[in-house]
Short mmCIF file of C-alpha atoms in Angstrom, two decimals:
data_model
loop_
_atom_site.label_atom_id
_atom_site.label_comp_id
_atom_site.label_asym_id
_atom_site.label_seq_id
_atom_site.Cartn_x
_atom_site.Cartn_y
_atom_site.Cartn_z
CA MET V 17 -93.88 -76.59 -159.60
CA SER V 18 -92.83 -79.95 -158.57
CA LEU V 19 -91.86 -81.41 -162.20
CA THR V 20 -90.40 -78.69 -163.39
CA GLY V 21 -88.12 -77.88 -160.15
CA LEU V 22 -86.82 -81.42 -160.54
CA PHE V 23 -85.96 -80.74 -164.27
CA LEU V 24 -84.24 -77.67 -162.96
CA ILE V 25 -82.34 -79.60 -160.09
CA LEU V 26 -81.25 -82.07 -162.87
CA PHE V 27 -79.85 -79.28 -165.07
CA LEU V 28 -78.06 -77.77 -161.63
CA ILE V 29 -76.17 -80.96 -161.71
CA VAL V 30 -75.03 -81.10 -165.12
CA HIS V 31 -74.07 -77.38 -165.06
CA CYS V 32 -72.26 -77.85 -161.83
CA TYR V 33 -70.34 -80.92 -163.17
CA ILE V 34 -69.52 -79.25 -166.11
CA ASN V 35 -68.12 -76.02 -164.62
CA ALA V 36 -66.47 -77.85 -162.00
CA GLN V 37 -63.94 -79.04 -164.95
CA ILE V 38 -62.23 -75.61 -164.23
CA PHE V 39 -60.85 -77.01 -160.98
CA TYR V 40 -58.44 -79.39 -162.87
CA ASN V 41 -56.59 -76.18 -163.07
CA ASP V 42 -55.24 -76.93 -166.36
CA GLY V 43 -55.65 -73.47 -168.03
CA GLY V 44 -59.45 -74.53 -169.05
CA VAL V 45 -58.35 -77.21 -171.52
CA ARG V 46 -61.03 -79.87 -170.01
CA PHE V 47 -63.28 -77.09 -169.36
CA ASN V 48 -63.42 -75.78 -172.85
CA GLU V 49 -63.70 -79.02 -174.18
CA ALA V 50 -66.92 -79.73 -172.06
CA ALA V 51 -68.28 -76.34 -172.91
CA HIS V 52 -67.45 -76.87 -176.48
CA PHE V 53 -69.55 -80.30 -176.49
CA MET V 54 -72.48 -78.69 -174.40
CA GLY V 55 -72.56 -75.60 -176.84
CA THR V 56 -72.35 -77.63 -180.10
CA ASN V 57 -74.01 -81.07 -179.61
CA PHE V 58 -77.28 -81.39 -181.56
CA VAL V 59 -79.26 -83.26 -178.68
CA ILE V 60 -77.57 -80.72 -175.87
CA ARG V 61 -78.98 -77.73 -177.83
CA THR V 62 -82.08 -79.50 -178.28
CA VAL V 63 -82.63 -80.21 -174.51
CA GLU V 64 -81.54 -76.62 -173.76
CA LEU V 65 -84.82 -75.37 -175.41
CA GLY V 66 -86.68 -77.65 -173.26
CA LEU V 67 -84.85 -76.14 -170.30
CA PHE V 68 -85.90 -72.61 -171.22
CA ALA V 69 -89.47 -73.92 -171.43
CA PHE V 70 -89.51 -75.59 -168.17
CA LEU V 71 -87.61 -72.49 -166.70
CA ILE V 72 -90.25 -69.70 -168.02
CA LEU V 73 -93.04 -72.52 -166.98
CA HIS V 74 -91.53 -72.78 -163.50
CA ILE V 75 -91.43 -68.87 -163.11
CA VAL V 76 -94.92 -68.44 -164.38
CA GLN V 77 -96.55 -71.16 -162.23
CA GLY V 78 -94.70 -69.74 -159.27
CA LEU V 79 -95.85 -65.98 -159.82
CA LEU V 80 -99.49 -67.49 -160.19
CA LEU V 81 -99.38 -69.53 -157.30
CA TRP V 82 -97.96 -66.81 -155.27
CA ALA V 83 -100.56 -64.25 -156.43
CA LYS V 84 -103.59 -67.08 -155.80
CA ASN V 85 -102.25 -67.89 -152.20
CA ARG V 86 -101.75 -64.17 -151.53
CA SER V 87 -105.24 -63.40 -152.44
CA ARG V 88 -106.89 -66.07 -150.31
CA ARG V 89 -106.43 -63.91 -147.06
CA SER V 90 -107.64 -60.47 -147.53
CA VAL V 91 -107.66 -59.32 -143.91
CA GLY V 92 -104.37 -60.54 -142.65
CA TYR V 93 -103.23 -61.14 -138.85
CA THR V 94 -102.28 -58.45 -136.69
CA VAL V 95 -99.80 -60.86 -134.81
CA SER V 96 -98.06 -63.50 -137.14
CA ALA V 97 -96.54 -66.88 -135.69
CA GLY V 98 -93.26 -65.79 -137.65
CA ASN V 99 -90.58 -68.58 -137.44
CA LYS V 100 -92.40 -70.62 -134.60
CA THR V 101 -94.44 -72.62 -136.88
CA SER V 102 -92.60 -72.63 -140.01
CA PRO V 103 -89.09 -71.85 -141.27
CA TRP V 104 -88.66 -68.43 -143.23
CA TYR V 105 -87.17 -69.85 -146.16
CA SER V 106 -90.26 -71.94 -146.78
CA ARG V 107 -92.59 -68.93 -146.59
CA SER V 108 -90.07 -66.96 -148.83
CA MET V 109 -89.85 -69.05 -151.89
CA ALA V 110 -91.38 -66.27 -154.27
CA LEU V 111 -88.90 -63.78 -153.01
CA LEU V 112 -85.70 -66.47 -153.06
CA GLY V 113 -87.08 -67.36 -156.62
CA THR V 114 -87.09 -63.80 -157.73
CA LEU V 115 -83.53 -63.07 -156.56
CA VAL V 116 -82.33 -66.38 -158.39
CA LEU V 117 -84.21 -64.97 -161.63
CA LEU V 118 -82.20 -61.69 -161.16
CA PHE V 119 -78.99 -63.58 -160.85
CA LEU V 120 -79.78 -65.61 -163.65
CA ILE V 121 -80.50 -62.34 -165.77
CA VAL V 122 -77.37 -60.84 -164.98
CA HIS V 123 -75.74 -64.65 -165.45
CA LEU V 124 -76.90 -65.36 -168.72
CA SER V 125 -76.38 -61.83 -170.27
CA LYS V 126 -72.42 -62.30 -168.94
CA PHE V 127 -71.69 -65.88 -170.63
CA TRP V 128 -74.62 -67.82 -172.36
CA GLY V 129 -75.97 -64.77 -174.26
CA PRO V 130 -72.93 -63.38 -175.85
CA ASN V 131 -71.66 -66.64 -176.68
CA ARG V 132 -74.86 -67.89 -178.41
CA LEU V 133 -75.06 -64.63 -180.34
CA SER V 134 -71.58 -64.96 -181.57
CA GLN V 135 -72.45 -68.68 -182.53
CA THR V 136 -75.49 -67.59 -184.47
CA THR V 137 -73.73 -64.79 -185.95
CA GLY V 138 -71.10 -67.19 -187.44
CA HIS V 139 -68.40 -65.79 -185.16
CA GLY V 140 -67.94 -69.16 -183.66
CA GLU V 141 -67.88 -70.07 -179.77
CA LEU V 142 -66.38 -67.41 -177.42
CA PRO V 143 -63.41 -68.42 -175.19
CA LEU V 144 -65.71 -68.80 -172.00
CA TYR V 145 -62.62 -69.78 -169.51
CA ASN V 146 -60.86 -66.58 -170.42
CA MET V 147 -64.21 -64.99 -170.17
CA MET V 148 -64.81 -66.19 -166.63
CA LYS V 149 -61.33 -65.27 -165.64
CA GLU V 150 -61.88 -61.83 -166.58
CA GLU V 151 -65.30 -61.40 -165.17
CA PHE V 152 -64.38 -62.73 -161.78
CA SER V 153 -61.41 -60.54 -161.24
CA ASN V 154 -64.25 -57.83 -160.50
CA MET V 155 -65.07 -57.80 -156.81
CA TRP V 156 -68.55 -56.92 -157.55
CA VAL V 157 -69.28 -59.33 -160.07
CA VAL V 158 -68.36 -62.26 -157.44
CA VAL V 159 -70.39 -60.64 -154.87
CA ILE V 160 -73.34 -60.73 -157.28
CA TYR V 161 -72.69 -64.34 -158.01
CA LEU V 162 -72.43 -65.15 -154.19
CA CYS V 163 -75.63 -63.53 -153.41
CA GLY V 164 -77.15 -65.58 -156.69
CA CYS V 165 -75.88 -69.04 -154.83
CA PHE V 166 -76.87 -67.94 -151.37
CA ALA V 167 -80.43 -67.43 -152.51
CA LEU V 168 -80.33 -70.70 -154.63
CA ALA V 169 -79.32 -72.59 -151.46
CA TRP V 170 -82.12 -71.57 -149.51
CA HIS V 171 -84.53 -71.84 -152.39
CA LEU V 172 -83.52 -75.62 -152.70
CA VAL V 173 -83.54 -76.20 -149.03
CA HIS V 174 -87.35 -76.05 -149.26
CA GLY V 175 -87.53 -76.97 -153.20
CA PHE V 176 -86.06 -80.27 -153.11
CA TYR V 177 -88.20 -81.88 -150.39
CA SER V 178 -91.26 -79.82 -151.62
CA ALA V 179 -90.98 -81.53 -154.85
CA PHE V 180 -90.92 -84.82 -153.84
CA GLN V 181 -93.86 -84.29 -151.09
CA THR V 182 -96.04 -82.70 -153.86
CA LEU V 183 -95.56 -85.85 -155.74
CA GLY V 184 -96.47 -88.01 -152.79
CA MET V 185 -93.18 -89.40 -151.82
CA GLY V 186 -93.05 -87.73 -148.26
CA THR V 187 -93.74 -91.11 -146.39
CA HIS V 188 -92.41 -91.88 -142.88
CA ARG V 189 -89.99 -94.22 -144.60
CA TYR V 190 -88.34 -91.60 -147.29
CA LYS V 191 -89.27 -88.25 -145.73
CA GLY V 192 -85.90 -88.17 -143.64
CA LEU V 193 -83.89 -89.49 -146.55
CA ILE V 194 -85.43 -86.73 -149.07
CA LYS V 195 -85.05 -84.06 -146.46
CA GLY V 196 -81.34 -85.14 -145.63
CA THR V 197 -80.63 -85.38 -149.61
CA GLY V 198 -82.27 -82.00 -149.91
CA VAL V 199 -80.31 -80.11 -147.47
CA ALA V 200 -77.12 -81.92 -148.62
CA PHE V 201 -77.80 -80.81 -152.35
CA ALA V 202 -78.68 -77.28 -151.31
CA ILE V 203 -75.31 -77.08 -149.40
CA ILE V 204 -73.00 -78.73 -151.83
CA VAL V 205 -74.09 -77.61 -155.13
CA PRO V 206 -74.20 -73.88 -154.26
CA ILE V 207 -71.13 -73.92 -152.70
CA ILE V 208 -69.16 -75.64 -155.59
CA PHE V 209 -70.87 -73.11 -157.83
CA ALA V 210 -69.70 -70.18 -155.37
CA LEU V 211 -66.61 -71.76 -155.30
CA MET V 212 -65.78 -70.89 -159.11
CA PRO V 213 -65.68 -67.02 -158.98
CA ILE V 214 -64.06 -67.12 -155.60
CA ALA V 215 -61.36 -69.41 -156.93
CA PHE V 216 -60.82 -67.14 -159.93
CA TYR V 217 -60.72 -63.76 -157.85
CA LEU V 218 -58.26 -65.18 -155.62
CA GLN V 219 -56.28 -66.68 -158.32
CA TRP V 220 -56.39 -70.16 -156.69
CA ILE V 221 -56.68 -71.12 -160.57
CA ALA V 222 -55.02 -69.45 -163.70
CA MET K 25 -97.94 -75.77 -109.76
CA GLU K 26 -98.53 -72.58 -107.56
CA HIS K 27 -101.89 -71.01 -108.04
CA TYR K 28 -101.88 -67.37 -108.71
CA ASN K 29 -104.18 -64.59 -109.92
CA MET K 30 -103.42 -62.05 -112.70
CA ASN K 31 -104.72 -59.00 -114.25
CA LEU K 32 -104.61 -59.12 -117.99
CA THR K 33 -105.26 -56.86 -121.38
CA LEU K 34 -106.81 -58.38 -123.95
CA LYS K 35 -107.18 -56.84 -127.55
CA VAL K 36 -109.95 -58.74 -129.08
CA TRP K 37 -111.24 -58.54 -132.63
CA LYS K 38 -114.91 -57.19 -132.74
CA GLN K 39 -117.08 -57.45 -136.07
CA LYS K 40 -120.74 -56.89 -136.02
CA ASN K 41 -121.44 -59.14 -138.79
CA ASN K 42 -119.84 -60.72 -142.11
CA LYS K 43 -120.26 -57.36 -144.10
CA ALA K 44 -119.21 -55.06 -141.34
CA LYS K 45 -115.59 -53.80 -140.94
CA GLY K 46 -113.98 -55.09 -137.79
CA ALA K 47 -111.78 -53.61 -135.56
CA PHE K 48 -109.62 -54.52 -132.16
CA GLU K 49 -111.17 -53.45 -128.96
CA THR K 50 -109.40 -53.51 -125.61
CA TYR K 51 -110.56 -54.89 -122.58
CA LYS K 52 -109.19 -55.32 -119.02
CA VAL K 53 -109.65 -58.55 -116.95
CA SER K 54 -108.70 -58.83 -113.32
CA GLY K 55 -108.40 -61.72 -110.80
CA ILE K 56 -108.09 -64.36 -113.61
CA SER K 57 -107.05 -67.74 -111.89
CA SER K 58 -103.95 -69.43 -113.37
CA GLU K 59 -106.01 -72.61 -113.05
CA MET K 60 -108.76 -71.24 -115.64
CA SER K 61 -108.87 -72.42 -119.33
CA PHE K 62 -108.70 -69.76 -121.70
CA LEU K 63 -112.28 -70.13 -122.46
CA GLU K 64 -113.32 -69.67 -118.69
CA MET K 65 -111.21 -66.51 -118.89
CA PHE K 66 -113.43 -65.36 -121.73
CA ASP K 67 -116.64 -66.35 -119.62
CA VAL K 68 -115.49 -63.95 -116.84
CA LEU K 69 -114.87 -61.07 -119.45
CA ASN K 70 -118.15 -61.65 -120.86
CA GLU K 71 -120.03 -61.70 -117.51
CA GLN K 72 -118.12 -58.48 -116.77
CA LEU K 73 -119.44 -57.23 -120.01
CA VAL K 74 -123.03 -58.12 -119.25
CA ALA K 75 -123.06 -56.69 -115.89
CA GLU K 76 -121.54 -53.39 -117.45
CA ASN K 77 -124.67 -53.71 -120.04
CA LYS K 78 -122.20 -53.87 -122.86
CA GLU K 79 -122.33 -56.52 -125.41
CA PRO K 80 -120.37 -60.05 -124.78
CA ILE K 81 -117.89 -61.15 -127.31
CA ALA K 82 -119.16 -63.88 -129.78
CA PHE K 83 -116.59 -66.93 -129.63
CA ASP K 84 -117.45 -70.49 -130.71
CA HIS K 85 -116.85 -73.29 -128.06
CA ASP K 86 -118.82 -76.53 -127.33
CA CYS K 87 -117.10 -79.65 -125.71
CA ARG K 88 -114.46 -77.78 -123.86
CA GLU K 89 -112.38 -81.06 -123.51
CA GLY K 90 -110.27 -80.79 -126.99
CA ILE K 91 -112.65 -82.74 -129.06
CA CYS K 92 -115.06 -80.92 -130.83
CA GLY K 93 -112.81 -78.35 -132.77
CA MET K 94 -114.91 -75.53 -132.23
CA CYS K 95 -112.73 -72.96 -129.98
CA SER K 96 -111.17 -70.96 -132.73
CA MET K 97 -109.17 -68.32 -131.34
CA TYR K 98 -105.85 -66.79 -133.08
CA ILE K 99 -103.97 -66.12 -129.84
CA ASN K 100 -100.88 -63.81 -130.01
CA GLY K 101 -100.37 -64.92 -133.44
CA ARG K 102 -100.78 -68.79 -132.81
CA ALA K 103 -103.57 -70.81 -133.57
CA HIS K 104 -105.09 -72.07 -130.43
CA GLY K 105 -102.47 -70.23 -128.63
CA PRO K 106 -98.86 -71.38 -128.12
CA TRP K 107 -99.28 -74.71 -126.55
CA HIS K 108 -98.32 -77.78 -128.70
CA GLN K 109 -101.38 -80.07 -130.00
CA THR K 110 -103.88 -78.09 -127.64
CA THR K 111 -107.16 -76.61 -128.55
CA THR K 112 -107.93 -73.02 -127.01
CA CYS K 113 -110.30 -74.73 -124.45
CA GLN K 114 -107.17 -76.92 -123.26
CA LEU K 115 -105.03 -73.95 -123.15
CA HIS K 116 -104.48 -72.74 -119.27
CA MET K 117 -103.89 -69.28 -118.01
CA ARG K 118 -100.68 -70.75 -116.12
CA GLU K 119 -99.17 -69.79 -119.52
CA TYR K 120 -99.67 -66.14 -118.97
CA LYS K 121 -98.16 -63.60 -116.13
CA ASP K 122 -99.76 -60.89 -114.41
CA GLY K 123 -99.79 -57.94 -116.66
CA ASP K 124 -99.43 -59.77 -120.06
CA THR K 125 -101.09 -58.29 -123.17
CA ILE K 126 -103.22 -60.97 -125.45
CA VAL K 127 -104.08 -60.35 -128.60
CA VAL K 128 -107.13 -62.38 -129.81
CA GLU K 129 -108.20 -62.71 -133.67
CA PRO K 130 -110.66 -64.79 -135.58
CA TRP K 131 -109.29 -67.75 -137.93
CA ARG K 132 -108.46 -65.36 -140.97
CA ALA K 133 -108.98 -66.87 -144.30
CA ASN K 134 -111.50 -65.85 -147.26
CA SER K 135 -113.03 -69.30 -147.00
CA PHE K 136 -113.80 -68.89 -143.49
CA PRO K 137 -115.92 -65.49 -143.63
CA VAL K 138 -116.34 -64.08 -139.94
CA ILE K 139 -119.80 -64.35 -138.81
CA LYS K 140 -119.43 -62.37 -135.47
CA ASP K 141 -116.22 -61.27 -133.64
CA LEU K 142 -114.43 -64.63 -133.28
CA VAL K 143 -116.94 -66.83 -134.84
CA VAL K 144 -116.04 -68.00 -138.30
CA ASP K 145 -118.00 -69.76 -140.80
CA ARG K 146 -116.27 -73.07 -141.42
CA SER K 147 -119.24 -74.91 -143.53
CA ALA K 148 -116.60 -75.33 -146.35
CA PHE K 149 -115.25 -78.11 -144.49
CA ASP K 150 -118.71 -79.66 -144.14
CA ARG K 151 -119.20 -79.39 -147.91
CA ILE K 152 -115.92 -81.13 -148.68
CA VAL K 153 -116.68 -83.78 -146.38
CA ALA K 154 -120.28 -84.33 -148.05
CA ALA K 155 -118.57 -84.33 -151.54
CA GLY K 156 -116.61 -87.36 -150.60
CA GLY K 157 -116.08 -88.49 -146.74
CA TYR K 158 -118.61 -91.47 -146.91
CA ILE K 159 -118.59 -95.41 -147.76
CA SER K 160 -120.96 -97.67 -149.23
CA VAL K 161 -122.45 -100.06 -146.73
CA ASN K 162 -124.98 -102.63 -147.80
CA THR K 163 -128.11 -102.80 -145.70
CA GLY K 164 -128.92 -106.24 -144.15
CA ASN K 165 -127.47 -108.06 -141.30
CA ALA K 166 -123.96 -106.59 -140.24
CA GLN K 167 -121.22 -108.76 -141.55
CA ASP K 168 -118.74 -110.82 -139.42
CA ALA K 169 -115.80 -108.38 -138.36
CA ASN K 170 -113.13 -110.98 -139.15
CA CYS K 171 -114.14 -111.00 -143.00
CA LEU K 172 -112.54 -107.71 -143.20
CA PRO K 173 -108.87 -108.10 -141.94
CA VAL K 174 -107.34 -104.99 -141.66
CA ASP K 175 -103.41 -104.64 -141.36
CA LYS K 176 -102.52 -103.16 -137.73
CA GLN K 177 -100.09 -100.49 -139.47
CA ARG K 178 -102.88 -99.10 -141.59
CA ALA K 179 -105.47 -99.24 -138.98
CA ASP K 180 -103.32 -96.99 -136.80
CA GLU K 181 -102.45 -94.54 -139.76
CA SER K 182 -105.99 -94.47 -140.32
CA PHE K 183 -107.02 -93.80 -136.79
CA ALA K 184 -104.27 -91.27 -136.56
CA ALA K 185 -105.73 -89.40 -139.59
CA ALA K 186 -109.39 -89.74 -138.20
CA THR K 187 -108.56 -87.98 -134.92
CA CYS K 188 -108.95 -84.80 -137.03
CA ILE K 189 -111.54 -82.74 -135.48
CA GLY K 190 -112.00 -80.23 -138.30
CA CYS K 191 -111.26 -77.26 -136.48
CA GLY K 192 -109.63 -75.49 -139.19
CA ALA K 193 -106.27 -74.32 -137.59
CA CYS K 194 -104.40 -75.59 -140.40
CA VAL K 195 -106.14 -73.30 -142.81
CA ALA K 196 -105.77 -70.42 -139.87
CA ALA K 197 -102.09 -71.14 -139.73
CA CYS K 198 -101.16 -71.81 -143.28
CA PRO K 199 -99.81 -68.69 -145.10
CA ASN K 200 -101.46 -69.74 -148.08
CA THR K 201 -105.17 -70.71 -146.32
CA SER K 202 -104.58 -74.19 -147.92
CA ALA K 203 -106.91 -76.83 -146.41
CA MET K 204 -104.72 -79.81 -147.51
CA LEU K 205 -104.06 -81.03 -143.94
CA PHE K 206 -108.02 -81.32 -143.36
CA VAL K 207 -108.65 -82.99 -146.80
CA SER K 208 -105.99 -85.30 -146.60
CA ALA K 209 -106.81 -86.39 -143.06
CA LYS K 210 -110.26 -87.15 -144.32
CA VAL K 211 -109.25 -88.80 -147.42
CA SER K 212 -106.44 -91.01 -145.54
CA HIS K 213 -108.45 -92.44 -142.91
CA LEU K 214 -111.11 -93.95 -145.24
CA ALA K 215 -108.44 -94.80 -148.01
CA LEU K 216 -106.56 -96.75 -145.51
CA LEU K 217 -109.37 -99.24 -144.63
CA PRO K 218 -110.97 -101.75 -147.01
CA GLN K 219 -114.54 -99.96 -146.17
CA GLY K 220 -113.09 -96.93 -148.08
CA GLU K 221 -112.04 -99.04 -151.04
CA PRO K 222 -115.35 -98.65 -153.32
CA GLU K 223 -115.19 -94.82 -153.45
CA ARG K 224 -111.34 -94.73 -153.06
CA LYS K 225 -110.70 -92.85 -156.25
CA SER K 226 -113.63 -90.90 -156.81
CA ARG K 227 -113.24 -89.66 -153.19
CA ALA K 228 -109.83 -87.93 -153.70
CA VAL K 229 -111.07 -86.52 -156.71
CA ASN K 230 -114.11 -85.04 -155.40
CA MET K 231 -112.96 -83.73 -152.42
CA ILE K 232 -110.04 -82.02 -154.14
CA HIS K 233 -112.59 -80.17 -156.35
CA GLN K 234 -114.93 -79.06 -153.69
CA MET K 235 -111.78 -77.94 -152.05
CA ASP K 236 -110.80 -75.83 -155.06
CA THR K 237 -114.33 -74.86 -155.32
CA GLU K 238 -114.27 -73.35 -151.83
CA ASP K 239 -111.53 -71.16 -152.99
CA PHE K 240 -108.90 -72.48 -150.45
CA GLY K 241 -105.07 -71.64 -151.27
CA SER K 242 -102.70 -74.07 -152.81
CA CYS K 243 -100.36 -76.05 -150.71
CA THR K 244 -96.57 -75.04 -150.89
CA ASN K 245 -95.40 -77.72 -148.17
CA ILE K 246 -94.67 -75.13 -145.49
CA GLY K 247 -95.71 -77.08 -142.76
CA ALA K 248 -97.25 -74.67 -140.37
CA CYS K 249 -100.52 -76.67 -140.52
CA GLU K 250 -98.81 -79.90 -138.85
CA ALA K 251 -97.00 -77.55 -136.39
CA GLU K 252 -100.37 -76.09 -135.14
CA CYS K 253 -102.67 -78.76 -135.63
CA PRO K 254 -104.28 -79.84 -132.04
CA LYS K 255 -104.28 -83.20 -132.98
CA GLY K 256 -100.91 -83.76 -134.54
CA ILE K 257 -102.23 -84.70 -138.23
CA SER K 258 -98.65 -85.40 -140.05
CA LEU K 259 -97.76 -84.02 -143.34
CA GLU K 260 -97.48 -87.83 -144.47
CA ASN K 261 -101.40 -87.62 -144.95
CA ILE K 262 -100.69 -84.79 -147.44
CA ALA K 263 -98.35 -86.89 -149.35
CA ARG K 264 -100.99 -89.78 -149.36
CA LEU K 265 -103.52 -87.63 -150.74
CA ASN K 266 -101.06 -86.21 -153.40
CA ARG K 267 -100.65 -90.05 -154.17
CA GLU K 268 -104.39 -90.76 -154.19
CA TYR K 269 -105.16 -87.89 -156.30
CA LEU K 270 -102.42 -88.58 -159.11
CA GLY K 271 -103.59 -92.32 -158.92
CA ALA K 272 -107.00 -91.41 -159.40
CA MET K 273 -106.32 -88.98 -162.25
CA PHE K 274 -103.78 -91.68 -164.34
CA SER K 275 -106.73 -94.16 -163.80
CA GLY K 276 -109.30 -91.57 -165.33
CA SER K 277 -111.43 -91.10 -162.59
CA LYS K 278 -114.05 -88.12 -163.20
CA GLU K 279 -115.73 -85.95 -160.71
CA ALA K 280 -119.17 -87.15 -159.70
#
């Protein structure tokens, strides 16, 4: 979970950086350039295969872990400690992960899927910037994206710290740094992602 | 603190044996002193049950001074009750008010099967310790103590880990029933000292292997164990156990 999670965190940084090019508000020139590079570069396309493998591995590992841990307490407690002994998001990683996955299915079917289909069938790349503009003029699409970012944020608050703790780095020297960086990452990255549909919907960028 | 007496309603898990299906039973106790410990309140209830010719409630207890780790009650959703870093025997009735209802359950984990009522079988912990919680000591005269210098910080960290009393609250509180906090304390207290060095790698591998054999759940770093541990064992020990285990695996240590 830890290694695949860290790889997905690295992916989020790259994805966020590339997409943040829209905030130049230059009609999508820089964004399209970056998207063209990411969509056609041989190395990137190869890493993309690895990304899918890691994503699927992360999901499978997560589901197996969830099922295993659930099965270890056949008779549950009548009164539970709730949030008194642990934060809700730490106990809800499977649920949050499932929400992120549902969002991903919607997200990939809107942009990545049609674009790669068009490329492989010889129709070339699709105008992603214009597609974003069009999709994000629909309020419901924006709402789905905001929900996705919300679930991702809470998934990251626990996931970022947990990945390092599993690798044995949660020592008294680094624990605070890891937790702090994790919370900052879990706030900043999802907010930048969330601002993209909002910016298009409210026409902050054209 | 002002002394007062209280009447309480207790909902206690009753289970005949390992195979039987248990259920809650409701009891009323009266005249409980605020200065009693939680276990003394159970003593009063049991004396009352014996006097009524009913079967007393079975519960584990031994030292009653917070160091043996036997008292294992899950009280109103909390391992050892609501007080921080406290065992059930050290939880006092001044926590409760007249008329309160208290729900008492045994530790619930498949690796800790109920023996009777509130008593669970924690021998899985003994088998984990037997798998690696030992050191090699040569026979003959004792060595001069100064020939094994120990860094002060390591000695302190080792001691803090060694305060683990093996009560099982970590497993009981963990939503995954993971025993990682216990195992990490046992591995840490030896791994930090020169005396633990010879078996350092095989210890981590063997104890983790035994933990998995006992069917405990997997750690997902939730942290409920640390919050409920009566001895304040830190999650840093789990990080250390992970380092010990990874280090042992990369150096090719095999299970003994």
